Coordinates of C-alpha atoms and ligand atoms in Angstrom, one line a residue:
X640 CA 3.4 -10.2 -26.7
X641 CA -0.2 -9.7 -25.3
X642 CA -2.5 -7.6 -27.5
X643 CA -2.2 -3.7 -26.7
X644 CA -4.6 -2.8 -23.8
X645 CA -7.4 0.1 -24.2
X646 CA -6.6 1.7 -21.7
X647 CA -5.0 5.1 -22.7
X648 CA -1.9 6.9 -22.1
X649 CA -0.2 3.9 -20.4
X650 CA 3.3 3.6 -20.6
X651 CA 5.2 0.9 -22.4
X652 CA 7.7 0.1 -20.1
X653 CA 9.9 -3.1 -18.9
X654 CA 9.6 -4.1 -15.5
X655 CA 12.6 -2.9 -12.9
X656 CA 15.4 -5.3 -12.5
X657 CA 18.0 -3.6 -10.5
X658 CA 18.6 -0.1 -8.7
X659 CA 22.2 0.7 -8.5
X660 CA 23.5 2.8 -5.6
X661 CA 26.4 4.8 -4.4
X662 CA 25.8 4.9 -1.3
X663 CA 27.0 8.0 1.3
X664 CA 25.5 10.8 -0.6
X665 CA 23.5 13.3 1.7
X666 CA 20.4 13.6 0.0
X667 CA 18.9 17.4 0.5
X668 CA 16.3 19.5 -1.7
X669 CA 12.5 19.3 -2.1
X670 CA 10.6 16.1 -3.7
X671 CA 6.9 16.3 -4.6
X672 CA 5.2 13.3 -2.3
X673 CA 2.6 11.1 -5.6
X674 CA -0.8 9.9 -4.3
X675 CA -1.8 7.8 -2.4
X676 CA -1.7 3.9 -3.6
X677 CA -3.7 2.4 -0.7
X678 CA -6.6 5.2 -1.4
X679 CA -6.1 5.0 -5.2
X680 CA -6.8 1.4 -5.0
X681 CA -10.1 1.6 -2.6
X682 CA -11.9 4.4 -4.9
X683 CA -11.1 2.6 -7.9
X684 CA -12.9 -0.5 -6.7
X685 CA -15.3 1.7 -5.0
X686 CA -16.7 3.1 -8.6
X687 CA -17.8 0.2 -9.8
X688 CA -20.5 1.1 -7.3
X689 CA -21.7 3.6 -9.5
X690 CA -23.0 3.4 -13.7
X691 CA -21.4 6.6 -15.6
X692 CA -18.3 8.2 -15.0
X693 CA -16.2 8.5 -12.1
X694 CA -13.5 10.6 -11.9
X695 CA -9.8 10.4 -10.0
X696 CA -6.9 12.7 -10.0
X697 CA -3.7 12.6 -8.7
X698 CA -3.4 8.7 -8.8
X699 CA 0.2 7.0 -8.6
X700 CA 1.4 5.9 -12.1
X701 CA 2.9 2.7 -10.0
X702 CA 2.6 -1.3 -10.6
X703 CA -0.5 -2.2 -8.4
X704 CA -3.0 0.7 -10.1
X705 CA -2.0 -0.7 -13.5
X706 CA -3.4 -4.2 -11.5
X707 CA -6.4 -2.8 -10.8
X708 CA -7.1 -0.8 -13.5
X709 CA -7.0 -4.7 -15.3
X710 CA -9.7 -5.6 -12.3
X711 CA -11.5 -3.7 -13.4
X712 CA -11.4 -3.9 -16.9
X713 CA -11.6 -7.6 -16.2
X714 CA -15.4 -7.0 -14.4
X715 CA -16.1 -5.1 -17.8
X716 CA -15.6 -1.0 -16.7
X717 CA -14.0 1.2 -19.1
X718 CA -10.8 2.8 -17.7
X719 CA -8.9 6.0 -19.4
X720 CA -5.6 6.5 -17.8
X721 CA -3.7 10.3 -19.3
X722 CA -0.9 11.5 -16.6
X723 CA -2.3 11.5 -13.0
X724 CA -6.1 11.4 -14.1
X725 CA -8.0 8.4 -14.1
X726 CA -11.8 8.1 -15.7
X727 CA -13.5 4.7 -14.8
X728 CA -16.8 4.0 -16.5
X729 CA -18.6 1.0 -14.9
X730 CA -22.1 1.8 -16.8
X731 CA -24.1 -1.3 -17.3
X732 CA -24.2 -5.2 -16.6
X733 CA -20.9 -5.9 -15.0
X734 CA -19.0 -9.7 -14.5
X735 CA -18.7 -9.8 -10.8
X736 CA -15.2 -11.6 -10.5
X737 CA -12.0 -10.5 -9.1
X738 CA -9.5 -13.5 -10.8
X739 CA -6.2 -15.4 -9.2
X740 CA -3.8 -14.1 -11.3
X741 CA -4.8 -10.6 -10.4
X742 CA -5.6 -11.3 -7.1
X743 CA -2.4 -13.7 -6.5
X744 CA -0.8 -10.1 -7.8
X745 CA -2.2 -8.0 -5.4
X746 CA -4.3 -8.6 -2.5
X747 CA -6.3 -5.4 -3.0
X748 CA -7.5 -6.6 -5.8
X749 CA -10.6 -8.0 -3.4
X750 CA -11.7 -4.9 -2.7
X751 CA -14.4 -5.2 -5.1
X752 CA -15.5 -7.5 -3.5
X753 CA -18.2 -5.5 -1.4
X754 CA -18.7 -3.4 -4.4
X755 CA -19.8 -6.1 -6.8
X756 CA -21.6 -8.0 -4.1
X757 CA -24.1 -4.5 -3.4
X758 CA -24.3 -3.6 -7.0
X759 CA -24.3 -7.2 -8.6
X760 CA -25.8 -9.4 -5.7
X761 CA -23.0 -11.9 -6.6
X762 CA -19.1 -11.7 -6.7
X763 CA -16.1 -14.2 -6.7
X764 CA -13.1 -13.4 -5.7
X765 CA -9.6 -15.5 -5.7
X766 CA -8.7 -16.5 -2.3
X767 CA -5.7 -14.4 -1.6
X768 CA -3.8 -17.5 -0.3
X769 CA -0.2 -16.9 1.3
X770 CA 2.2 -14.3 0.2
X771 CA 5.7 -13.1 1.6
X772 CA 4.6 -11.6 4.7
X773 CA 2.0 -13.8 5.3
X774 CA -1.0 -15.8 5.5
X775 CA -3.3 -13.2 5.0
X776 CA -7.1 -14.5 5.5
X777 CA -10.4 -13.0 4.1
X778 CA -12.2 -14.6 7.1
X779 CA -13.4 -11.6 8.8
X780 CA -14.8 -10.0 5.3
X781 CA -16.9 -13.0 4.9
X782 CA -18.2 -13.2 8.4
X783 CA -19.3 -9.4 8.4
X784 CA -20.7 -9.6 4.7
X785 CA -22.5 -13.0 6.3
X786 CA -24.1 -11.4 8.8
X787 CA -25.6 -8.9 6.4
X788 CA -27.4 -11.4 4.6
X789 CA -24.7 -12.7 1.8
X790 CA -24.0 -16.3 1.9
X791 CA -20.5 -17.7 0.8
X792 CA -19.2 -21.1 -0.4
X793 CA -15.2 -21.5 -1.3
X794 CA -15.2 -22.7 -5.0
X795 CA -11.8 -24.3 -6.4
X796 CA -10.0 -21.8 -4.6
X797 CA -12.7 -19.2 -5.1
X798 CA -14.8 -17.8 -2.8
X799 CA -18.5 -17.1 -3.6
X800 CA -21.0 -14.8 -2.1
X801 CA -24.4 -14.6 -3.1
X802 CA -26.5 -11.7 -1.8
X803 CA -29.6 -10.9 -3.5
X804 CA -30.7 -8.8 -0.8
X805 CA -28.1 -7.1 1.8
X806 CA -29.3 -6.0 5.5
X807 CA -27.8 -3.1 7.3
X808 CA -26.3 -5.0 10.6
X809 CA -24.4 -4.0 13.6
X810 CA -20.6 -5.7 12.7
X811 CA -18.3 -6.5 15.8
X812 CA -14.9 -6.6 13.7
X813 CA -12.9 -8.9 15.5
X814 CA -9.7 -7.2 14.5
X815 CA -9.8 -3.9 12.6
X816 CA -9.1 -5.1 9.1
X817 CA -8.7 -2.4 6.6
X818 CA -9.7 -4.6 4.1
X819 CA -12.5 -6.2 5.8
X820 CA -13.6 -2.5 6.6
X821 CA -13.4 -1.5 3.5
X822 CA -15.5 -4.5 2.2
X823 CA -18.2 -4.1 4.3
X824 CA -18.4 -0.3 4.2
X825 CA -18.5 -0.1 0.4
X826 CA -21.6 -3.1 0.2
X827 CA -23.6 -1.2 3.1
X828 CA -24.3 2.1 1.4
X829 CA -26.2 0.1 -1.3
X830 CA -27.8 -2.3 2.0
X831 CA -30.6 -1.8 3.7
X832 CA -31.1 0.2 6.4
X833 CA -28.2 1.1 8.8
X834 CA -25.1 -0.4 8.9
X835 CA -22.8 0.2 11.9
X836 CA -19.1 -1.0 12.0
X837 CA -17.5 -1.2 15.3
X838 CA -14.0 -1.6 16.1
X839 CA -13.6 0.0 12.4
X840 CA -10.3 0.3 11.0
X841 CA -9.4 4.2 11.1
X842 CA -6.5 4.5 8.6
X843 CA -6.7 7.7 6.5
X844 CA -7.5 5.8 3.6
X845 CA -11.2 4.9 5.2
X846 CA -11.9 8.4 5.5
X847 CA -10.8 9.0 1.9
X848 CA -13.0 6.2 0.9
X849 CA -16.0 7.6 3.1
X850 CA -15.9 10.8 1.4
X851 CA -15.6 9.4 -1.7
X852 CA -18.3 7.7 -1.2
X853 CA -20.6 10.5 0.9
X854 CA -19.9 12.9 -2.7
X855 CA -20.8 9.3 -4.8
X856 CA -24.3 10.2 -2.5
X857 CA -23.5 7.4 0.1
X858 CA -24.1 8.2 3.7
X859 CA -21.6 7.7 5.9
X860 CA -20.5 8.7 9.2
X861 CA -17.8 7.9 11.7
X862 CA -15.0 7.1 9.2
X863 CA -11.5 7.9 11.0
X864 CA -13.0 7.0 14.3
X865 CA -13.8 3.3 15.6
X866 CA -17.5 3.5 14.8
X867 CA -18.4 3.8 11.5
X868 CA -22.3 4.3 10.9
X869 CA -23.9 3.4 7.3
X870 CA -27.0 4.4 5.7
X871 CA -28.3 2.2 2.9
X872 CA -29.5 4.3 -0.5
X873 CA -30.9 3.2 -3.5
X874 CA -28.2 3.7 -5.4
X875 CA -24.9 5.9 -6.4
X876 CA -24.0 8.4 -8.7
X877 CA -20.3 9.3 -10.4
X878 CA -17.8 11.5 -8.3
X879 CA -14.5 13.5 -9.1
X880 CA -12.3 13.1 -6.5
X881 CA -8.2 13.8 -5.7
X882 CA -6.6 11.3 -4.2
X883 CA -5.0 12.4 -1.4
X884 CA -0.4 12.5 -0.8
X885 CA 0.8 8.6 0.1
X886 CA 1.7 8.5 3.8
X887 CA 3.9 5.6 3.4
X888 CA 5.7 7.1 0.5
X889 CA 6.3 10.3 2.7
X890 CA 7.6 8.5 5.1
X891 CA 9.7 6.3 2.8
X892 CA 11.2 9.1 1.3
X893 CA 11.8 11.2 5.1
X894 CA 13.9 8.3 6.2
X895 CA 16.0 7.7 3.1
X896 CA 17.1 11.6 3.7
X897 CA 17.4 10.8 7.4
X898 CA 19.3 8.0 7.3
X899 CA 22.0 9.8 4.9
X900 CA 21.8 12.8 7.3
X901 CA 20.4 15.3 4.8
X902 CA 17.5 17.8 5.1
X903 CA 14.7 18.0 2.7
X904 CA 10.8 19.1 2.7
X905 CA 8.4 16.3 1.4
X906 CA 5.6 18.6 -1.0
X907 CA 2.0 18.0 -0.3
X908 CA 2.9 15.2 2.4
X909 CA 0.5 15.4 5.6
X910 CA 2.0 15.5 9.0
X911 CA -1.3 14.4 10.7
X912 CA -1.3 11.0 9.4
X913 CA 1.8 10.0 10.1
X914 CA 1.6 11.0 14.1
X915 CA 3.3 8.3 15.7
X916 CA 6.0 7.9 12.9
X917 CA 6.8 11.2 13.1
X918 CA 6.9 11.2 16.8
X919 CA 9.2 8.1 17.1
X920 CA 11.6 9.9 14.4
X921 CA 11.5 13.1 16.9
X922 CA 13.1 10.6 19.7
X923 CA 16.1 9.4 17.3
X924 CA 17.0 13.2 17.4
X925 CA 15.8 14.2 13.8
X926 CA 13.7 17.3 12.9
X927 CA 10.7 16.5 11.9
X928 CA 7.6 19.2 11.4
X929 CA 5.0 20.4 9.1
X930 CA 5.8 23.0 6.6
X931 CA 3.4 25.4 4.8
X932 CA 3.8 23.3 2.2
X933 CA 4.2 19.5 3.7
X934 CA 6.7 18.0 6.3
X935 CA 10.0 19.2 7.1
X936 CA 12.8 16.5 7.7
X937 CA 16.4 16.9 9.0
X938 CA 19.1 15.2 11.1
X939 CA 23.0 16.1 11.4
X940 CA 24.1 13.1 13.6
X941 CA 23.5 9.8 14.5
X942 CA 20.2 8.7 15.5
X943 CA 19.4 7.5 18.7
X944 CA 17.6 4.1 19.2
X945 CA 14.1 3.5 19.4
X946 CA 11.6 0.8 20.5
X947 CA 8.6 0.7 18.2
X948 CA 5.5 -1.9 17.8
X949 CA 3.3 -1.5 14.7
X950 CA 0.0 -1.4 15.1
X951 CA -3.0 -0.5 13.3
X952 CA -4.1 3.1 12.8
X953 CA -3.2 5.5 14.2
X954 CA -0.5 3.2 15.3
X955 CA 3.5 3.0 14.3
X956 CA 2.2 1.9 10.9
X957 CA 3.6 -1.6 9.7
X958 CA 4.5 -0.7 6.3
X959 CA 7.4 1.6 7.2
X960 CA 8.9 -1.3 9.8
X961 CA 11.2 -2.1 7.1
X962 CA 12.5 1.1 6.5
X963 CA 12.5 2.7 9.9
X964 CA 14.4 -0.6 10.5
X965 CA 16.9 0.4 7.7
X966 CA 17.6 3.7 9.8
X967 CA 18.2 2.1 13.4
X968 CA 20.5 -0.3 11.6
X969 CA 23.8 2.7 12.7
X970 CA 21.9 4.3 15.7
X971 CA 23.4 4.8 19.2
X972 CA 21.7 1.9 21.3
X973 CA 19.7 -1.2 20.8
X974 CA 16.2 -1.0 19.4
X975 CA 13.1 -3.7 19.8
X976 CA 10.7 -3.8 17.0
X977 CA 7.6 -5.6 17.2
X978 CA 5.6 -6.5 14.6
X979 CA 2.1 -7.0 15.3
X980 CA 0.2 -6.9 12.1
X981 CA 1.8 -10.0 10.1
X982 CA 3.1 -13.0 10.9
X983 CA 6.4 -12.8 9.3
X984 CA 7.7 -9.4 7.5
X985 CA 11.1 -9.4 8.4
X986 CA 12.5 -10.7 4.6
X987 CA 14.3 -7.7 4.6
X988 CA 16.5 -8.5 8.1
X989 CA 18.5 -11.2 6.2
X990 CA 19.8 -9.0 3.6
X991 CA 20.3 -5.9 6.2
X992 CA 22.6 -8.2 7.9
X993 CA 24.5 -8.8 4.6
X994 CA 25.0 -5.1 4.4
X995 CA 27.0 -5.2 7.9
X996 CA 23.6 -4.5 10.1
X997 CA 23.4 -6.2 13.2
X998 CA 19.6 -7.3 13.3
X999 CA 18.7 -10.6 15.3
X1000 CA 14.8 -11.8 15.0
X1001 CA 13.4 -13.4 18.6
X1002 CA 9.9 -14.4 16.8
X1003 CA 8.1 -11.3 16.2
X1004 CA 10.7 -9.4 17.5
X1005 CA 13.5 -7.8 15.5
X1006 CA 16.4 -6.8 17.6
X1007 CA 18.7 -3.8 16.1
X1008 CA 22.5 -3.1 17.5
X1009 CA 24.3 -0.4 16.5
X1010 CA 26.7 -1.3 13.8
X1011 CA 29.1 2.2 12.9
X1012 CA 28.4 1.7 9.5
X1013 CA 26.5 -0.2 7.0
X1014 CA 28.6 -1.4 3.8
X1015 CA 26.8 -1.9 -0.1
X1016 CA 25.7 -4.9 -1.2
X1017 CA 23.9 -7.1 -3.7
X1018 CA 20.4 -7.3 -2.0
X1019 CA 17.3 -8.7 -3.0
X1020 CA 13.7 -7.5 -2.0
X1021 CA 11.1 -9.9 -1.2
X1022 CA 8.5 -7.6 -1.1
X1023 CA 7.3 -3.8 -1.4
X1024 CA 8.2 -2.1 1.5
X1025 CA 10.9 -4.3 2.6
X1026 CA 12.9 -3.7 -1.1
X1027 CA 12.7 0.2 0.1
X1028 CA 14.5 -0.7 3.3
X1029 CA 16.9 -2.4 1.6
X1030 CA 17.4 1.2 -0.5
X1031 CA 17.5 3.4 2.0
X1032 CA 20.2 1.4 3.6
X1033 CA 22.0 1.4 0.5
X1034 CA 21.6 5.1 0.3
X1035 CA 23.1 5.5 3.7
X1036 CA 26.0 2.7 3.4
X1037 CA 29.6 3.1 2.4
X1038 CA 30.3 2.4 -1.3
X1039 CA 28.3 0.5 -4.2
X1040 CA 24.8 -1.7 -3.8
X1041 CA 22.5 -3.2 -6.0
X1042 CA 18.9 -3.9 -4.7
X1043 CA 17.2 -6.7 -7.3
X1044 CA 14.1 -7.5 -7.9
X1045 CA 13.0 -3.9 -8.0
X1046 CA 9.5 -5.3 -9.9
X1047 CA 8.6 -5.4 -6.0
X1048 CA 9.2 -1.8 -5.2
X1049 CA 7.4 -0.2 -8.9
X1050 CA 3.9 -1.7 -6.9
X1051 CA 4.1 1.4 -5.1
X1052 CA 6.2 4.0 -5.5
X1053 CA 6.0 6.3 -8.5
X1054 CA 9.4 7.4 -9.9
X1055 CA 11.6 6.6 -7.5
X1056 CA 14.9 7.0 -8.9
X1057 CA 14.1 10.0 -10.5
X1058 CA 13.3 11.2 -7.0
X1059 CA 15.7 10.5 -5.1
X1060 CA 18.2 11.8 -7.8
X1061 CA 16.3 14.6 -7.3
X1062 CA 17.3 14.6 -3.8
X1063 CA 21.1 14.2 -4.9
X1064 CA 21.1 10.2 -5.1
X1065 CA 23.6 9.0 -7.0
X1066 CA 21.4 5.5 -8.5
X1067 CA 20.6 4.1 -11.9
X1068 CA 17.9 1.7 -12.7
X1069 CA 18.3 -1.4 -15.0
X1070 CA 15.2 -2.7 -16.7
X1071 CA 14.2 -6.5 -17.9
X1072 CA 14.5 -7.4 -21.3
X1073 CA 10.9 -8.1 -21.4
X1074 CA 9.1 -5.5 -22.8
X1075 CA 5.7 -5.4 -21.5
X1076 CA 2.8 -2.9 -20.8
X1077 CA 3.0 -2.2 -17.1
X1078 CA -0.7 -2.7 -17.2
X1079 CA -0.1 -6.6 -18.5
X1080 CA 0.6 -9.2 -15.8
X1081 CA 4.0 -9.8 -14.8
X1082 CA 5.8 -12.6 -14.7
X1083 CA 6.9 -12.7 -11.0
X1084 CA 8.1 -16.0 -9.2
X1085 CA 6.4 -14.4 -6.0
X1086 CA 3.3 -13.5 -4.5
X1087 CA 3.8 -10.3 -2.7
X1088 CA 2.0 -8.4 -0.5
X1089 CA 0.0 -4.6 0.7
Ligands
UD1_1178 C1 -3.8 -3.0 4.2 C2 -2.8 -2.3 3.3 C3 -1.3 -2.7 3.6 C4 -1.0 -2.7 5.1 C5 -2.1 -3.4 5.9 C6 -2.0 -3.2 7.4 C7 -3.9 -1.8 1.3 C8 -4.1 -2.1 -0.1 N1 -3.0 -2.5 1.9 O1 -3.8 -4.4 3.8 O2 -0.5 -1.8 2.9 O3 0.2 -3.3 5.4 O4 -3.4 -2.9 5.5 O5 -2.0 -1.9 7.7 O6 -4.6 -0.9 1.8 N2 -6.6 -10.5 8.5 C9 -7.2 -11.7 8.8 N3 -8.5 -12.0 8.3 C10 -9.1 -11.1 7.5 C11 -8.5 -9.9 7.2 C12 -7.2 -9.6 7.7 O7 -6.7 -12.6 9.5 O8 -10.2 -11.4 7.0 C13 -5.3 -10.3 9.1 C14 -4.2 -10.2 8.0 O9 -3.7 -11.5 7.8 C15 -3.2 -9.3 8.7 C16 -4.0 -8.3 9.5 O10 -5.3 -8.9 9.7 O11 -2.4 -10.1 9.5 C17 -4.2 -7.0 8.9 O12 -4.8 -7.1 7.6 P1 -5.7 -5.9 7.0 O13 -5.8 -4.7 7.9 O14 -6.9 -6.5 6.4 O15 -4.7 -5.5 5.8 P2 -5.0 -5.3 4.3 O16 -6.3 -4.6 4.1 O17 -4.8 -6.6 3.6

């Protein structure tokens, strides 16, 4: 057993083995949506841009913070943790690595890279390497951090930037990386001079980070558009800052109660990021609609098929492929899904298909026929958003499942079981006999993914 971690107020907890489900239930009520783990993860790296005391609420008490909060530990910041309010002190001389294990853990773990590269003039950072959706480079971060003036060497599987002084520099992303956006966005507001990013990645979680950054006294303009314009300053002071309702978990959560043909409002969930999602769900024939209070969700009857193609922002968003996958499995019609942002996510197709779905992968194509039903199963998840698939299947399907390996699925979503019982699930979670602290690597025979 490792030695008790400082951080405070963390759970001692066992990592999720097994969610059992009865499937057929209609699931119906109201569920409170957590914050955001993609923005909770970019403003946590994104303090280490500032000595004293930054301040988050509203973060996700889920797998991948507890990660980072260890990142950050590891680079020597102080990190209290009490319910959903995080304070990060990253005062003084700081060790400018990001590590395998954590990085092998989490990809986002990298995101301090531009942060310790500003702030430090130096960072190494595990090369993120393979995982189960894909290769994954960190190519284009060290091309646009290049061109400001750092200079990179790969290290026994490391790599190594040195920037003693950073440039501002007009970057060309080649593709627009979140990550590689991210990166370059954080290390510009301590560059010199201007900094513009074009073809910019323009997920909400880049304007978060922007105005996270413009209240840290960064200043930033463009974020959410395709042109992001930087202003170097000396340096960075502490924020507070609420991190915003999780997208993905909103609509993770709208399509488990869609698929068992319920109704339900998602609380505090934003309509506006989820455009295209939302828009698709409207052509399956479900309600779907902002409330005063969040999104509104309901369908009575079958769904309709749908073709969909992720994309990035403000795209059909890849992380809900899986589960909008899950839903199409027993609609009316044949649907083509194309996945365009990794190379191979479709882990999830395999163990649909042992639940009774009729889902046939043409490269990066995944084509759904209508099956009249989906039957439980024992599933396994290979990954984060491709384990909730396999529950909201199991949630729609006739009789018992059990999806295993549920580790995958505690990355990002806080509390699921107890919210979908809230919703009128009937599922019970098993736990591993290891007893760890969720902030404590895991032992996981995997690398996963987002
Ligand atoms: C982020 C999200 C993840 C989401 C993904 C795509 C976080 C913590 N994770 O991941 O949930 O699925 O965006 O919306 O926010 N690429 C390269 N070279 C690079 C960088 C990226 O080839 O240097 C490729 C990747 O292999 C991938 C694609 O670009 O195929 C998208 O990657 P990117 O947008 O960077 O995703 P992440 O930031 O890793």
């Amino acid at each position: 057993m490792a030695a008790a971690p400082e951080v405070t107020g963390s759970r001692i907890g066992h990592p999720m083995s097994t969610l059992r489900i009865e499937g057929g239930h209609r699931l119906s009520g109201s569920v409170a949506v957590s914050g955001a783990k993609n923005s909770a993860l970019k403003l946590m790296a994104a303090s280490l841009l500032a000595g004293g005391r930054t301040v988050l609420t509203n973060v996700p008490r889920i797998a991948d913070v507890f990660t980072m909060i260890e990142v950050l530990r590891h680079v020597g910041a102080t990190v209290a943790f009490e319910a959903d309010v995080m304070t990060i002190d990253a005062s003084g001389e700081l060790r400018s690595e990001a590590p395998y294990e954590l990085v092998s853990r989490m990809r986002a773990s990298g995101n301090v890279l531009g942060p310790l590269l500003a702030r430090q003039g130096h960072c190494r950072v595990a090369m993120p390497g393979g995982c189960n959706i894909g290769s994954r480079g960190i190519d284009l971060h060290e091309q646009a951090l290049g061109r400001m003036g750092a200079s990179f060497h790969f290290d026994r599987g490391y790599l190594e930037g040195v920037a003693p002084v950073l440039a501002g520099k007009r970057i060309v992303l080649e593709y627009p990386s979140r990550g590689a956006t991210e990166n370059v966005l954080t290390a510009a507001t301590l560059a010199r001079g201007r900094t513009v990013i074009d073809n910019a990645a323009r997920e909400p979680d880049i304007v978060d980070l922007a105005e996270f950054l413009n209240q840290m006294g960064a200043r930033v303009t463009g974020a959410g558009t395709s042109t992001i314009a930087i202003e170097g300053v000396e340096s960075l002071t502490p924020a507070t800052y609420r991190v915003p309702s999780d997208p993905i978990e909103a609509g993770s959560l709208a399509l488990a109660v869609l698929a068992t043909r319920g109704e339900a409002e998602l609380i505090g969930a934003r309509a506006q990021d989820l455009d295209v999602f939302g828009g698709k769900l409207a052509d399956t024939g479900a309600r779907w609609g902002a409330t005063e209070r969040g999104i509104g969700v309901s369908m009575r009857r079958r769904p309709v098929a749908v073709d969909f193609a992720t994309l990035p922002y403000p795209g059909f968003p890849t992380d809900l492929q899986a589960p909008m996958i899950a839903y199409l499995c027993t609609a009316e019609g044949t649907s083509i899904v194309t996945e365009n942002v990794f190379e191979s996510r479709f882990a999830h197709v395999a163990e649909l298909v042992r639940m009774g779905a009729d889902v046939r992968l043409e490269g990066q194509q995944a084509v759904v026929r209508r099956v009249p039903r989906l039957e439980g199963a024992p599933v396994r998840a290979h990954d984060l958003r491709g384990g909730v698939g396999l529950i909201i299947a199991a949630l729609s399907a006739d009789g018992p499942s059990e999806v295993r390996e549920m580790h995958h699925v505690e990355r990002g979503y806080e509390d699921l079981p107890a919210k979908l019982r809230s919703l009128g699930a009937e599922v019970e979670a098993t736990w591993g006999d290891d007893e760890v602290w969720m902030d404590l690597p895991q032992v996981s025979t995997t690398r996963d993914t987002p």
